Short mmCIF file of C-alpha atoms in Angstrom, two decimals:
data_model
loop_
_atom_site.label_atom_id
_atom_site.label_comp_id
_atom_site.label_asym_id
_atom_site.label_seq_id
_atom_site.Cartn_x
_atom_site.Cartn_y
_atom_site.Cartn_z
CA MET A 135 -0.39 0.18 -0.01
CA LYS A 136 1.50 3.95 -1.42
CA VAL A 137 1.00 6.37 1.79
CA ARG A 138 1.35 10.27 0.29
CA VAL A 139 4.07 11.80 2.67
CA TRP A 140 5.27 14.73 0.92
CA ASP A 141 2.92 16.99 -0.75
CA ILE A 142 4.01 18.76 -4.30
CA PRO A 143 5.29 22.51 -3.58
CA THR A 144 8.07 20.37 -0.57
CA ARG A 145 8.67 18.25 -3.93
CA LEU A 146 9.19 20.94 -6.15
CA PHE A 147 11.64 22.75 -3.66
CA HIS A 148 14.22 19.90 -3.38
CA TRP A 149 14.62 19.68 -7.12
CA SER A 150 14.67 22.77 -7.37
CA LEU A 151 17.48 23.52 -4.63
CA VAL A 152 19.16 20.87 -5.77
CA ALA A 153 19.19 22.65 -9.41
CA ALA A 154 19.77 26.01 -7.71
CA PHE A 155 23.01 24.82 -6.58
CA ALA A 156 24.05 22.41 -9.19
CA GLY A 157 23.77 25.67 -11.33
CA ALA A 158 25.73 27.36 -9.04
CA PHE A 159 28.85 25.29 -8.45
CA PHE A 160 29.28 24.75 -12.50
CA THR A 161 28.92 28.68 -12.95
CA SER A 162 31.80 29.04 -9.97
CA GLY A 163 35.24 29.53 -9.93
CA THR A 164 35.23 31.94 -13.15
CA GLU A 165 34.16 35.44 -13.70
CA TRP A 166 32.52 34.26 -16.81
CA PHE A 167 30.03 32.89 -16.06
CA LEU A 168 29.44 35.11 -12.15
CA GLU A 169 26.03 36.28 -13.72
CA TYR A 170 24.51 32.72 -13.74
CA HIS A 171 26.23 32.18 -10.97
CA THR A 172 24.36 34.89 -9.23
CA VAL A 173 21.28 34.91 -10.88
CA PHE A 174 21.39 30.89 -9.45
CA GLY A 175 22.18 32.17 -6.31
CA TYR A 176 19.36 34.45 -5.49
CA ILE A 177 16.83 31.56 -6.76
CA ALA A 178 17.97 29.40 -4.29
CA LEU A 179 17.03 32.41 -1.62
CA GLY A 180 14.01 32.93 -3.10
CA LEU A 181 13.11 28.76 -3.17
CA VAL A 182 14.83 28.66 0.49
CA VAL A 183 12.34 31.40 2.15
CA PHE A 184 9.86 29.51 0.69
CA ARG A 185 10.58 26.70 2.68
CA ILE A 186 10.63 28.63 5.71
CA LEU A 187 7.12 29.78 5.12
CA TRP A 188 6.01 26.36 4.16
CA GLY A 189 8.03 24.62 7.22
CA PHE A 190 4.86 25.96 8.35
CA ALA A 191 2.10 26.24 6.29
CA GLY A 192 2.38 23.37 4.76
CA ASN A 193 1.43 19.60 4.67
CA ARG A 194 1.95 17.73 8.44
CA TYR A 195 5.68 15.97 6.64
CA ALA A 196 6.57 18.99 5.84
CA ARG A 197 6.55 20.80 9.13
CA PHE A 198 9.69 22.08 11.36
CA SER A 199 7.67 20.52 14.19
CA ASP A 200 7.17 17.20 12.17
CA PHE A 201 10.64 16.42 11.73
CA VAL A 202 13.18 19.13 13.82
CA GLY A 203 14.01 17.98 17.14
CA GLY A 204 16.32 17.67 20.41
CA TRP A 205 20.25 16.65 20.03
CA ARG A 206 18.75 13.02 22.01
CA ARG A 207 16.47 12.02 19.10
CA VAL A 208 19.33 13.00 16.61
CA ARG A 209 21.87 10.66 18.72
CA ASP A 210 19.36 8.09 19.52
CA TYR A 211 18.50 7.45 15.98
CA LEU A 212 22.42 7.46 14.43
CA ARG A 213 23.12 4.94 17.21
CA GLN A 214 20.42 2.96 15.66
CA ALA A 215 20.99 3.55 12.27
CA ALA A 216 24.93 2.75 13.01
CA THR A 217 23.10 -0.89 14.44
CA LEU A 218 21.58 -0.88 10.77
CA LYS A 219 18.65 -1.06 12.66
CA PRO A 220 17.07 2.66 12.37
CA PRO A 221 13.46 3.19 13.27
CA ARG A 222 11.54 4.29 9.49
CA TYR A 223 9.85 7.01 9.70
CA LEU A 224 7.47 8.19 7.85
CA GLY A 225 8.62 11.73 7.13
CA HIS A 226 12.20 13.38 7.90
CA ASN A 227 14.11 11.34 10.46
CA PRO A 228 16.08 13.60 13.72
CA ALA A 229 18.61 13.22 11.85
CA VAL A 230 18.17 14.56 7.85
CA GLY A 231 15.58 16.55 10.13
CA TRP A 232 18.88 18.71 11.03
CA VAL A 233 20.58 18.15 7.80
CA VAL A 234 17.60 20.44 6.33
CA LEU A 235 17.60 22.95 8.94
CA PHE A 236 21.40 23.20 8.25
CA MET A 237 20.78 23.57 4.68
CA LEU A 238 18.66 25.91 4.70
CA ILE A 239 20.41 28.12 7.02
CA MET A 240 23.89 27.96 4.97
CA THR A 241 22.01 28.82 1.04
CA VAL A 242 21.31 31.91 3.66
CA SER A 243 24.32 32.44 4.88
CA LEU A 244 25.81 31.23 1.40
CA VAL A 245 23.69 33.78 -0.77
CA ALA A 246 24.42 36.41 1.68
CA THR A 247 28.19 36.49 1.73
CA GLY A 248 27.61 36.03 -2.10
CA ILE A 249 26.02 39.35 -2.40
CA ILE A 250 28.53 40.30 -0.23
CA THR A 251 31.47 39.33 -2.43
CA TYR A 252 29.27 40.38 -5.88
CA SER A 253 29.34 43.86 -4.25
CA GLY A 254 32.35 44.86 -2.67
CA GLU A 255 34.32 43.23 -5.55
CA GLU A 256 32.88 43.25 -8.55
CA GLY A 257 30.26 46.99 -8.15
CA ARG A 258 27.24 45.33 -9.06
CA GLY A 259 24.44 43.32 -7.78
CA PHE A 260 22.19 45.01 -4.17
CA TRP A 261 24.68 46.59 -2.58
CA ALA A 262 27.35 47.62 -5.28
CA GLY A 263 29.04 50.92 -4.31
CA LEU A 264 28.15 49.72 -0.44
CA ILE A 265 30.67 48.33 -0.18
CA THR A 266 34.69 48.20 -0.42
CA ARG A 267 36.26 46.07 -2.37
CA ASP A 268 38.75 44.75 0.74
CA THR A 269 35.22 43.42 2.91
CA GLY A 270 34.65 42.15 -0.46
CA ILE A 271 37.49 40.08 -0.52
CA PHE A 272 37.16 38.69 2.43
CA PHE A 273 33.83 38.28 2.33
CA ARG A 274 34.50 35.57 -0.51
CA GLU A 275 36.79 33.62 1.37
CA ILE A 276 33.87 33.13 3.96
CA HIS A 277 31.79 32.35 0.71
CA ASP A 278 34.36 29.95 -0.50
CA PHE A 279 34.55 28.30 2.78
CA LEU A 280 30.98 27.91 3.26
CA ALA A 281 30.41 26.60 0.13
CA ALA A 282 32.76 23.91 0.64
CA LEU A 283 31.04 22.65 4.08
CA ALA A 284 28.00 23.08 1.73
CA LEU A 285 29.68 20.29 -1.22
CA ALA A 286 30.60 18.09 2.30
CA VAL A 287 26.64 18.14 3.55
CA ILE A 288 25.71 17.29 0.43
CA VAL A 289 28.13 14.59 0.09
CA ILE A 290 26.52 12.98 3.66
CA HIS A 291 22.85 13.50 2.69
CA VAL A 292 23.42 11.57 -0.76
CA SER A 293 25.39 8.87 1.45
CA ALA A 294 22.62 8.96 3.97
CA ALA A 295 20.35 8.35 1.14
CA LEU A 296 21.99 6.38 -0.72
CA PHE A 297 22.68 4.45 2.96
CA HIS A 298 18.56 3.75 3.01
CA ASP A 299 18.41 3.50 -0.59
CA PHE A 300 20.94 0.51 -0.82
CA ILE A 301 21.50 -1.21 2.46
CA LEU A 302 17.64 -0.66 4.88
CA LYS A 303 16.11 -1.28 1.08
CA GLU A 304 13.86 2.34 1.68
CA ASN A 305 13.87 3.91 -1.27
CA ILE A 306 13.51 7.24 0.15
CA ILE A 307 14.79 9.20 -3.32
CA LEU A 308 11.74 7.97 -5.31
CA SER A 309 9.98 8.99 -1.98
CA MET A 310 10.81 12.71 -3.36
CA VAL A 311 9.77 12.05 -6.88
CA THR A 312 6.96 10.53 -6.34
CA GLY A 313 5.70 11.00 -3.25
CA THR A 314 4.67 8.29 -1.93
CA LYS A 315 6.03 5.71 0.14
CA GLU A 316 5.79 1.86 0.64
CA ASP A 317 4.78 -1.01 3.10
CA PRO A 318 3.43 1.10 5.67
CA ALA A 319 3.17 -2.70 7.98
CA THR A 320 6.86 -1.63 8.30
CA TRP A 321 5.94 2.24 9.21
CA SER A 322 6.46 3.18 13.31
CA GLU A 323 3.59 5.26 13.23
CA ARG A 324 1.10 3.65 11.62
CA VAL A 325 -0.42 5.97 8.57
CA GLY A 326 -2.07 5.75 6.00
CA HIS A 327 -3.06 8.95 4.28
CA MET A 328 -1.84 12.36 4.68
CA ARG A 329 -3.79 15.06 6.02
CA PRO A 330 -3.89 17.94 4.40
CA VAL A 331 -3.98 21.24 7.22
CA ASP A 332 -6.96 21.00 9.38
CA ARG A 333 -7.99 24.16 8.49
CA PRO A 334 -7.38 27.30 5.52
CA SER A 335 -4.43 28.60 6.68
CA SER A 336 -2.89 32.49 5.26
CA LEU A 337 0.58 31.64 5.86
CA ARG A 338 -0.40 28.47 3.45
CA LEU A 339 -1.67 31.11 0.92
CA VAL A 340 0.66 33.71 1.57
CA ALA A 341 3.96 31.11 0.98
CA LEU A 342 2.34 29.94 -2.40
CA ILE A 343 1.90 33.26 -3.71
CA PHE A 344 5.43 33.60 -3.49
CA ALA A 345 6.76 31.14 -4.81
CA ALA A 346 4.37 32.20 -7.73
CA ILE A 347 6.52 35.13 -7.70
CA LEU A 348 9.57 33.52 -7.27
CA ILE A 349 8.54 31.05 -10.35
CA GLY A 350 7.77 34.68 -12.40
CA LEU A 351 11.30 36.24 -11.12
CA GLY A 352 12.49 32.78 -12.70
CA VAL A 353 11.26 32.79 -15.52
CA ARG A 354 11.32 36.72 -16.47
CA PHE A 355 16.04 36.62 -15.40
CA LEU A 356 16.78 34.10 -16.34
CA PRO A 357 19.15 33.22 -19.18
CA PRO A 358 20.02 37.23 -17.74
CA GLN A 359 19.21 40.39 -20.17
CA GLU A 360 21.17 40.80 -23.53
CA ARG A 361 24.70 42.83 -23.39
CA LYS A 362 22.68 45.31 -26.27
CA ILE A 363 19.73 45.39 -23.33
CA ARG A 364 21.95 45.84 -20.89
CA PHE A 365 23.87 49.04 -22.68
CA THR A 366 21.37 51.40 -23.08
CA GLY A 367 22.35 54.03 -20.10
CA GLU A 368 20.85 51.43 -17.41
CA VAL A 369 23.98 50.70 -17.31
CA SER A 370 25.58 54.23 -17.36
CA GLU A 371 24.96 54.42 -13.41
CA GLN A 372 26.41 51.10 -12.69
CA VAL A 373 29.46 53.36 -11.96
CA LYS A 374 29.82 54.85 -8.60
CA VAL A 375 32.35 57.03 -6.53
CA VAL A 376 33.50 58.23 -3.31
CA THR A 377 32.39 61.51 -3.00
CA PRO A 378 34.64 63.98 -0.67
CA LYS A 379 32.09 63.17 1.95
CA GLY A 380 32.63 59.35 2.02
CA TYR A 381 28.99 58.37 0.59
CA THR A 382 28.98 57.17 -2.74
CA ALA A 383 27.55 58.57 -6.18
CA ARG A 384 26.84 57.92 -9.45
CA ILE A 385 28.86 59.86 -11.99
CA LYS A 386 27.43 62.11 -13.56
CA PRO A 387 29.22 62.70 -16.95
CA ASP A 388 30.66 66.25 -17.54
CA PRO A 389 29.30 67.87 -21.10
CA LYS A 390 32.15 69.84 -21.37
CA TRP A 391 34.91 66.40 -20.98
CA LYS A 392 32.51 64.51 -23.92
CA GLU A 393 32.44 67.27 -25.82
CA GLU A 394 36.16 68.06 -25.55
CA CYS A 395 37.56 64.89 -25.15
CA SER A 396 35.45 63.07 -27.57
CA PRO A 397 36.24 64.87 -30.53
CA CYS A 398 40.12 63.37 -30.86
CA HIS A 399 39.49 59.85 -29.75
CA ASN A 400 36.99 58.11 -27.20
CA ALA A 401 36.70 60.08 -23.65
CA PHE A 402 38.66 58.13 -21.81
CA HIS A 403 37.30 57.44 -18.39
CA PRO A 404 37.84 59.76 -15.21
CA THR A 405 38.29 56.73 -13.03
CA LEU A 406 41.18 54.97 -15.72
CA LEU A 407 43.75 56.96 -13.75
CA PRO A 408 45.19 58.95 -10.32
CA ALA A 409 44.27 62.00 -10.20
CA ALA A 410 46.84 63.34 -9.81
CA SER A 411 47.81 61.95 -13.30
CA TRP A 412 45.08 64.49 -14.56
CA LYS A 413 46.73 67.25 -13.13
CA ARG A 414 49.61 66.54 -15.52
CA ILE A 415 47.16 65.90 -18.79
CA MET A 416 45.36 68.67 -17.46
CA ASP A 417 48.55 71.05 -17.24
CA GLY A 418 50.04 69.76 -20.44
CA LEU A 419 47.44 70.46 -23.25
CA ASN A 420 49.20 72.82 -24.99
CA ASN A 421 51.56 70.00 -25.85
CA HIS A 422 49.04 66.88 -25.57
CA PHE A 423 50.67 64.14 -26.38
CA GLY A 424 52.37 66.11 -29.40
CA GLU A 425 49.22 68.00 -30.21
CA ASP A 426 48.68 72.07 -28.90
CA VAL A 427 45.08 71.19 -27.34
CA SER A 428 44.27 74.14 -25.32
CA LEU A 429 41.52 74.93 -23.66
CA ASP A 430 40.13 78.40 -22.66
CA PRO A 431 40.82 78.44 -18.22
CA ALA A 432 37.05 77.80 -17.35
CA THR A 433 36.75 74.96 -19.59
CA ARG A 434 40.08 73.33 -18.52
CA ARG A 435 39.60 73.99 -14.84
CA GLU A 436 35.05 72.04 -14.98
CA ILE A 437 36.99 68.90 -16.78
CA LEU A 438 40.02 69.00 -14.80
CA ASP A 439 37.43 68.93 -11.06
CA TYR A 440 35.67 66.36 -12.79
CA LEU A 441 38.14 64.28 -13.66
CA VAL A 442 39.77 64.21 -10.33
CA SER A 443 36.51 64.21 -8.79
CA SER A 444 35.58 60.50 -10.69
CA SER A 445 39.33 59.50 -10.68
CA ALA A 446 40.66 56.07 -9.74
CA GLU A 447 41.01 56.69 -5.65
CA ARG A 448 37.20 58.13 -6.23
CA SER A 449 35.92 54.84 -8.05
CA THR A 450 34.93 51.71 -6.46
CA THR A 451 35.53 49.53 -9.36
CA GLU A 452 37.51 46.57 -9.73
CA ALA A 453 39.84 48.33 -12.96
CA SER A 454 40.70 51.46 -11.33
CA LYS A 455 41.59 49.21 -7.85
CA LYS A 456 43.92 47.25 -10.22
CA LEU A 457 45.06 49.68 -12.28
CA LEU A 458 45.46 51.62 -9.16
CA ALA A 459 47.28 49.20 -7.46
CA SER A 460 49.93 48.49 -10.24
CA ILE A 461 51.49 52.33 -10.45
CA LYS A 462 54.42 52.17 -8.91
CA LYS A 463 55.19 54.49 -6.17
CA GLY A 464 55.47 58.35 -7.61
CA GLU A 465 54.92 57.57 -10.80
CA VAL A 466 52.53 59.71 -12.58
CA PRO A 467 51.68 57.24 -16.17
CA LEU A 468 49.52 59.97 -18.61
CA LYS A 469 48.32 56.94 -20.59
CA ILE A 470 46.24 54.40 -19.35
CA THR A 471 47.58 51.43 -21.83
CA GLY A 472 51.29 51.98 -19.86
CA ILE A 473 49.74 50.74 -16.47
CA PRO A 474 51.41 47.59 -15.49
CA TYR A 475 47.93 46.13 -14.80
CA TRP A 476 46.34 47.47 -18.49
CA ARG A 477 49.47 45.88 -20.23
CA ASP A 478 49.41 42.70 -18.49
CA LYS A 479 45.94 41.75 -18.94
CA HIS A 480 45.58 43.04 -22.18
CA SER A 481 49.12 41.16 -22.74
CA GLU A 482 47.49 38.03 -24.38
CA ILE A 483 45.97 39.95 -27.00
CA SER A 484 48.37 40.13 -30.17
CA ALA A 485 49.17 43.55 -31.74
CA ASP A 486 47.40 42.07 -34.85
CA VAL A 487 43.91 42.51 -33.20
CA PHE A 488 44.95 46.13 -32.33
CA LYS A 489 45.81 46.58 -35.99
CA ARG A 490 42.89 45.08 -37.00
CA LYS A 491 40.30 47.88 -38.93
CA SER A 492 37.29 47.19 -36.24
CA VAL A 493 39.80 48.26 -33.68
CA GLY A 494 42.43 50.51 -34.23
CA SER A 495 44.21 51.00 -31.74
CA GLU A 496 45.33 50.40 -28.49
CA ALA A 497 43.37 53.55 -27.50
CA ASN A 498 40.04 52.18 -28.79
CA CYS A 499 38.55 50.48 -25.71
CA LEU A 500 34.69 50.27 -26.65
CA ALA A 501 35.90 48.25 -29.74
CA CYS A 502 36.21 45.59 -27.28
CA HIS A 503 34.65 47.27 -24.66
CA PRO A 504 31.32 48.15 -24.97
CA GLY A 505 30.70 49.54 -21.31
CA ALA A 506 33.70 51.70 -22.48
CA ALA A 507 31.74 54.82 -22.30
CA VAL A 508 30.82 54.52 -19.11
CA GLY A 509 33.55 53.41 -17.23
CA SER A 510 32.58 49.41 -17.13
CA PHE A 511 34.83 46.84 -18.07
CA GLU A 512 33.38 43.56 -17.41
CA ASP A 513 34.73 40.77 -17.70
CA LYS A 514 31.79 38.66 -19.09
CA ASP A 515 30.82 41.96 -21.09
CA VAL A 516 34.30 41.68 -23.42
CA HIS A 517 33.52 41.04 -27.17
CA VAL A 518 36.83 41.62 -29.34
CA PRO A 519 35.25 42.15 -32.88
CA ASP A 520 36.70 41.12 -36.56
CA MET B 273 0.71 103.72 -54.52
CA GLN B 274 3.65 103.71 -56.95
CA LYS B 275 6.59 105.81 -54.35
CA LYS B 276 5.47 102.58 -52.16
CA GLY B 277 5.89 100.19 -54.69
CA LEU B 278 9.31 101.39 -55.39
CA MET B 279 10.71 101.66 -53.06
CA LEU B 280 9.55 97.90 -51.99
CA GLY B 281 11.29 97.63 -55.32
CA GLY B 282 13.82 100.10 -54.01
CA LEU B 283 14.60 97.91 -50.58
CA ALA B 284 14.54 94.63 -52.69
CA ALA B 285 17.57 95.02 -54.85
CA LEU B 286 19.19 96.47 -51.39
CA PHE B 287 18.60 93.32 -49.62
CA ILE B 288 19.88 91.45 -53.20
CA ALA B 289 22.83 93.14 -53.67
CA GLY B 290 23.16 93.18 -49.96
CA GLY B 291 23.28 89.14 -50.26
CA ALA B 292 25.76 89.25 -53.13
CA LEU B 293 27.91 91.57 -51.58
CA ALA B 294 28.43 90.12 -47.97
CA ALA B 295 31.57 88.05 -47.85
CA GLY B 296 29.78 84.52 -47.27
CA PRO B 297 27.55 81.97 -48.83
CA ALA B 298 24.31 82.34 -48.58
CA ASP B 299 23.75 79.66 -45.79
CA LEU B 300 25.60 80.56 -43.47
CA ASN B 301 23.69 81.81 -40.48
CA ALA B 302 24.32 85.42 -38.95
CA GLY B 303 27.16 84.81 -36.71
CA MET B 304 28.55 82.82 -39.19
CA ARG B 305 28.37 85.45 -41.57
CA SER B 306 29.61 88.47 -39.40
CA LEU B 307 32.06 86.03 -38.71
CA MET B 308 33.22 86.28 -42.65
CA ASP B 309 32.85 90.08 -42.49
CA ARG B 310 35.39 89.92 -39.65
CA TYR B 311 37.53 87.56 -42.13
CA LEU B 312 37.45 89.67 -45.15
CA SER B 313 37.85 92.81 -43.56
CA GLU B 314 40.83 91.68 -42.29
CA ALA B 315 42.06 89.70 -45.17
CA GLN B 316 41.75 93.09 -46.89
CA LYS B 317 44.00 95.33 -45.14
CA LYS B 318 46.81 93.14 -46.59
CA GLU B 319 45.51 92.59 -49.61
CA PRO B 320 43.18 95.60 -50.58
CA SER B 321 42.28 93.93 -54.18
CA LEU B 322 40.35 91.37 -52.44
CA LYS B 323 36.74 91.29 -53.30
CA ALA B 324 35.72 87.95 -52.20
CA PHE B 325 36.85 84.70 -50.85
CA SER B 326 37.58 81.33 -53.02
CA ALA B 327 36.56 78.21 -53.24
CA GLU B 328 39.19 77.59 -55.78
CA GLU B 329 41.68 78.98 -53.53
CA GLY B 330 39.91 77.04 -50.47
CA LYS B 331 39.76 73.71 -52.04
CA LYS B 332 43.84 74.03 -52.84
CA PHE B 333 44.99 74.97 -49.01
CA PHE B 334 42.30 72.50 -47.43
CA ASN B 335 44.67 68.85 -50.05
CA ALA B 336 48.03 71.46 -49.66
CA LYS B 337 50.86 69.43 -48.31
CA ARG B 338 53.55 70.45 -45.23
CA MET B 339 56.00 68.70 -44.73
CA HIS B 340 55.85 69.26 -40.80
CA SER B 341 59.08 70.05 -38.70
CA THR B 342 59.42 67.82 -36.06
CA ALA B 343 57.12 64.98 -36.44
CA LYS B 344 59.30 64.44 -39.89
CA GLU B 345 55.04 63.84 -41.82
CA GLU B 346 53.66 65.30 -44.48
CA ARG B 347 50.68 66.67 -42.86
CA SER B 348 47.65 68.37 -44.78
CA CYS B 349 43.67 68.66 -44.25
CA SER B 350 43.25 66.35 -46.26
CA THR B 351 45.56 63.71 -43.69
CA CYS B 352 42.57 63.48 -41.60
CA HIS B 353 39.66 64.14 -43.79
CA THR B 354 40.10 62.96 -46.22
CA SER B 355 40.61 64.92 -49.64
CA ASN B 356 36.84 64.70 -50.31
CA PRO B 357 34.84 66.55 -47.65
CA LEU B 358 31.63 64.38 -48.27
CA ASN B 359 33.46 61.65 -46.77
CA PRO B 360 33.38 60.96 -43.15
CA GLY B 361 37.45 60.84 -41.74
CA LYS B 362 40.12 59.63 -38.90
CA THR B 363 41.79 60.83 -36.24
CA PRO B 364 45.28 60.00 -35.85
CA VAL B 365 43.93 57.28 -33.24
CA GLY B 366 41.43 56.38 -35.94
CA LYS B 367 38.09 58.10 -35.06
CA THR B 368 35.75 58.95 -36.39
CA ILE B 369 34.93 62.50 -38.11
CA GLU B 370 31.86 63.68 -39.35
CA PRO B 371 31.91 65.11 -42.82
CA MET B 372 33.14 69.16 -43.10
CA ALA B 373 31.22 69.61 -45.53
CA HIS B 374 27.72 71.61 -45.05
CA SER B 375 25.35 69.43 -47.02
CA ALA B 376 26.74 66.48 -45.46
CA ASN B 377 26.49 67.35 -42.20
CA LYS B 378 24.52 71.32 -41.01
CA ASP B 379 25.96 71.58 -37.64
CA ARG B 380 29.29 72.62 -39.26
CA PHE B 381 30.04 75.75 -39.49
CA THR B 382 27.12 77.53 -37.37
CA ASP B 383 29.08 77.73 -34.44
CA PRO B 384 31.30 80.65 -34.66
CA GLN B 385 33.46 79.89 -31.47
CA LYS B 386 33.59 75.54 -32.00
CA VAL B 387 34.94 77.03 -35.35
CA GLU B 388 38.08 79.04 -34.59
CA LYS B 389 38.98 76.76 -32.40
CA TRP B 390 39.22 74.52 -34.75
CA PHE B 391 41.47 76.98 -37.07
CA LYS B 392 43.06 77.49 -34.34
CA ARG B 393 43.93 73.21 -33.12
CA ASN B 394 44.49 72.48 -36.60
CA CYS B 395 45.60 74.77 -38.36
CA ALA B 396 48.34 74.41 -36.05
CA TRP B 397 48.78 70.47 -36.65
CA VAL B 398 49.49 71.29 -40.69
CA LEU B 399 50.70 73.88 -40.46
CA GLU B 400 52.29 74.54 -37.04
CA ARG B 401 51.14 78.98 -37.17
CA GLU B 402 47.67 80.50 -37.20
CA CYS B 403 45.74 80.18 -40.49
CA THR B 404 45.40 83.71 -41.68
CA PRO B 405 41.96 85.33 -42.04
CA GLU B 406 41.99 84.67 -46.17
CA GLU B 407 43.33 81.52 -45.30
CA LYS B 408 39.95 80.87 -43.10
CA GLY B 409 37.64 82.42 -45.03
CA ASP B 410 38.81 79.75 -48.63
CA PHE B 411 38.42 77.23 -46.63
CA ILE B 412 34.46 77.70 -45.17
CA THR B 413 33.12 78.89 -48.67
CA TYR B 414 35.25 75.99 -50.04
CA MET B 415 33.26 73.80 -47.26
CA MET B 416 29.75 75.34 -48.16
CA SER B 417 30.00 75.24 -51.41
CA ASN B 418 29.54 71.37 -51.95
#
């Protein structure tokens, strides 16, 4: 006789979380899939929030009250499992109850540290511009550690499931698919039904609505939007600077900067050079790489103020920080392409690529970095034209 | 009645004559016209026989090559702008320049300040000096003519 144990939301949650975790696992470790990695993280967070609500509002076996017990019960269960004769539970056994709780907490922690890392190190996501790069790097260490811990717990969880399947001959993995369990005669507790919640619960409604929204968002944001969509002005607000008062602010491009700097070459973004470099460049306009491009004093002042207010020191982007860090003390570079980090990062690109008609020269950042005009140089956006 | 008609006719004649006598081509706006007038009167100080600017001279000037003393390369206006003002050009670092001819780019020669700024910059790049009022007037006349 088959008994219905796992309700549909619980089963969907279980396998969706498996998928989200697998997705996050396979998109980790490289910046190329970072955008997807974060999407999986957000989905996992949504799933966990749903599961917590469902832990109070779901059917009998989905509730925390059914499967979360004290240490003594877990210890007794494990002791009996070691003798290969654990008591059988229709729902979660006490040991997996703790694993469920742990996984919920762990997923939330993973997502939280992930968001902090993403914001601090990449300047993107929820808290972009609010978290320093160093904080981001620190939290990435925690994120990595938690991920390793999560993998360990998953290995234990899967081993335990296989243990049930092959040693105890109780096919619990299939149960998580079909929702039913077999052979009620051997259950320690005899239950021939899955009792629904007796009275309608508004929390149950909330949980289901939340799940519906979650699915909607998943459909909306997976896969991430095309590059074209991301670079139609919305991204121009992405790059931020720290103001002298310590607040973060979006960069407002100065019209004079654009007008005066862009006719001969692309107007290089202020976040790409330190303030000292901009001062020296703006002081030497009468011999600007061999040309006299002097400006009237008011225009020069306005552009210089803009460049300094958004210089690499004030920028929150990864490119700025790494460019700055690579400049030797006391040196004042006048060319972005002369900075060690730039050279290093482009060392694998052959000279032929820069000579291509579609590129022209090293100074044409925009050829391969679609966000260059607004100071965005994300790895995943790079597209080298033919 | 007749008197009035005569007067109007006279005014119209004056207007047409004025247009024909003005330094710049008819397409130029008021600000640019007064710039051209200034060029002409300054040029006439040096060369009183000068009556009007010449598109022909402007074309010659546009294509005239000159060896730059320090860069050691031949330069002309057409180095960057190409020899056809209707075509887009390219800056030394490869950035596209909109066509110079007014017919191909209506924004050209509408802002006297901009015109002066670019003459200053680019005359220095090609000729290592400022351009004379006559050269500027011929240049603009050429750019308005094609």
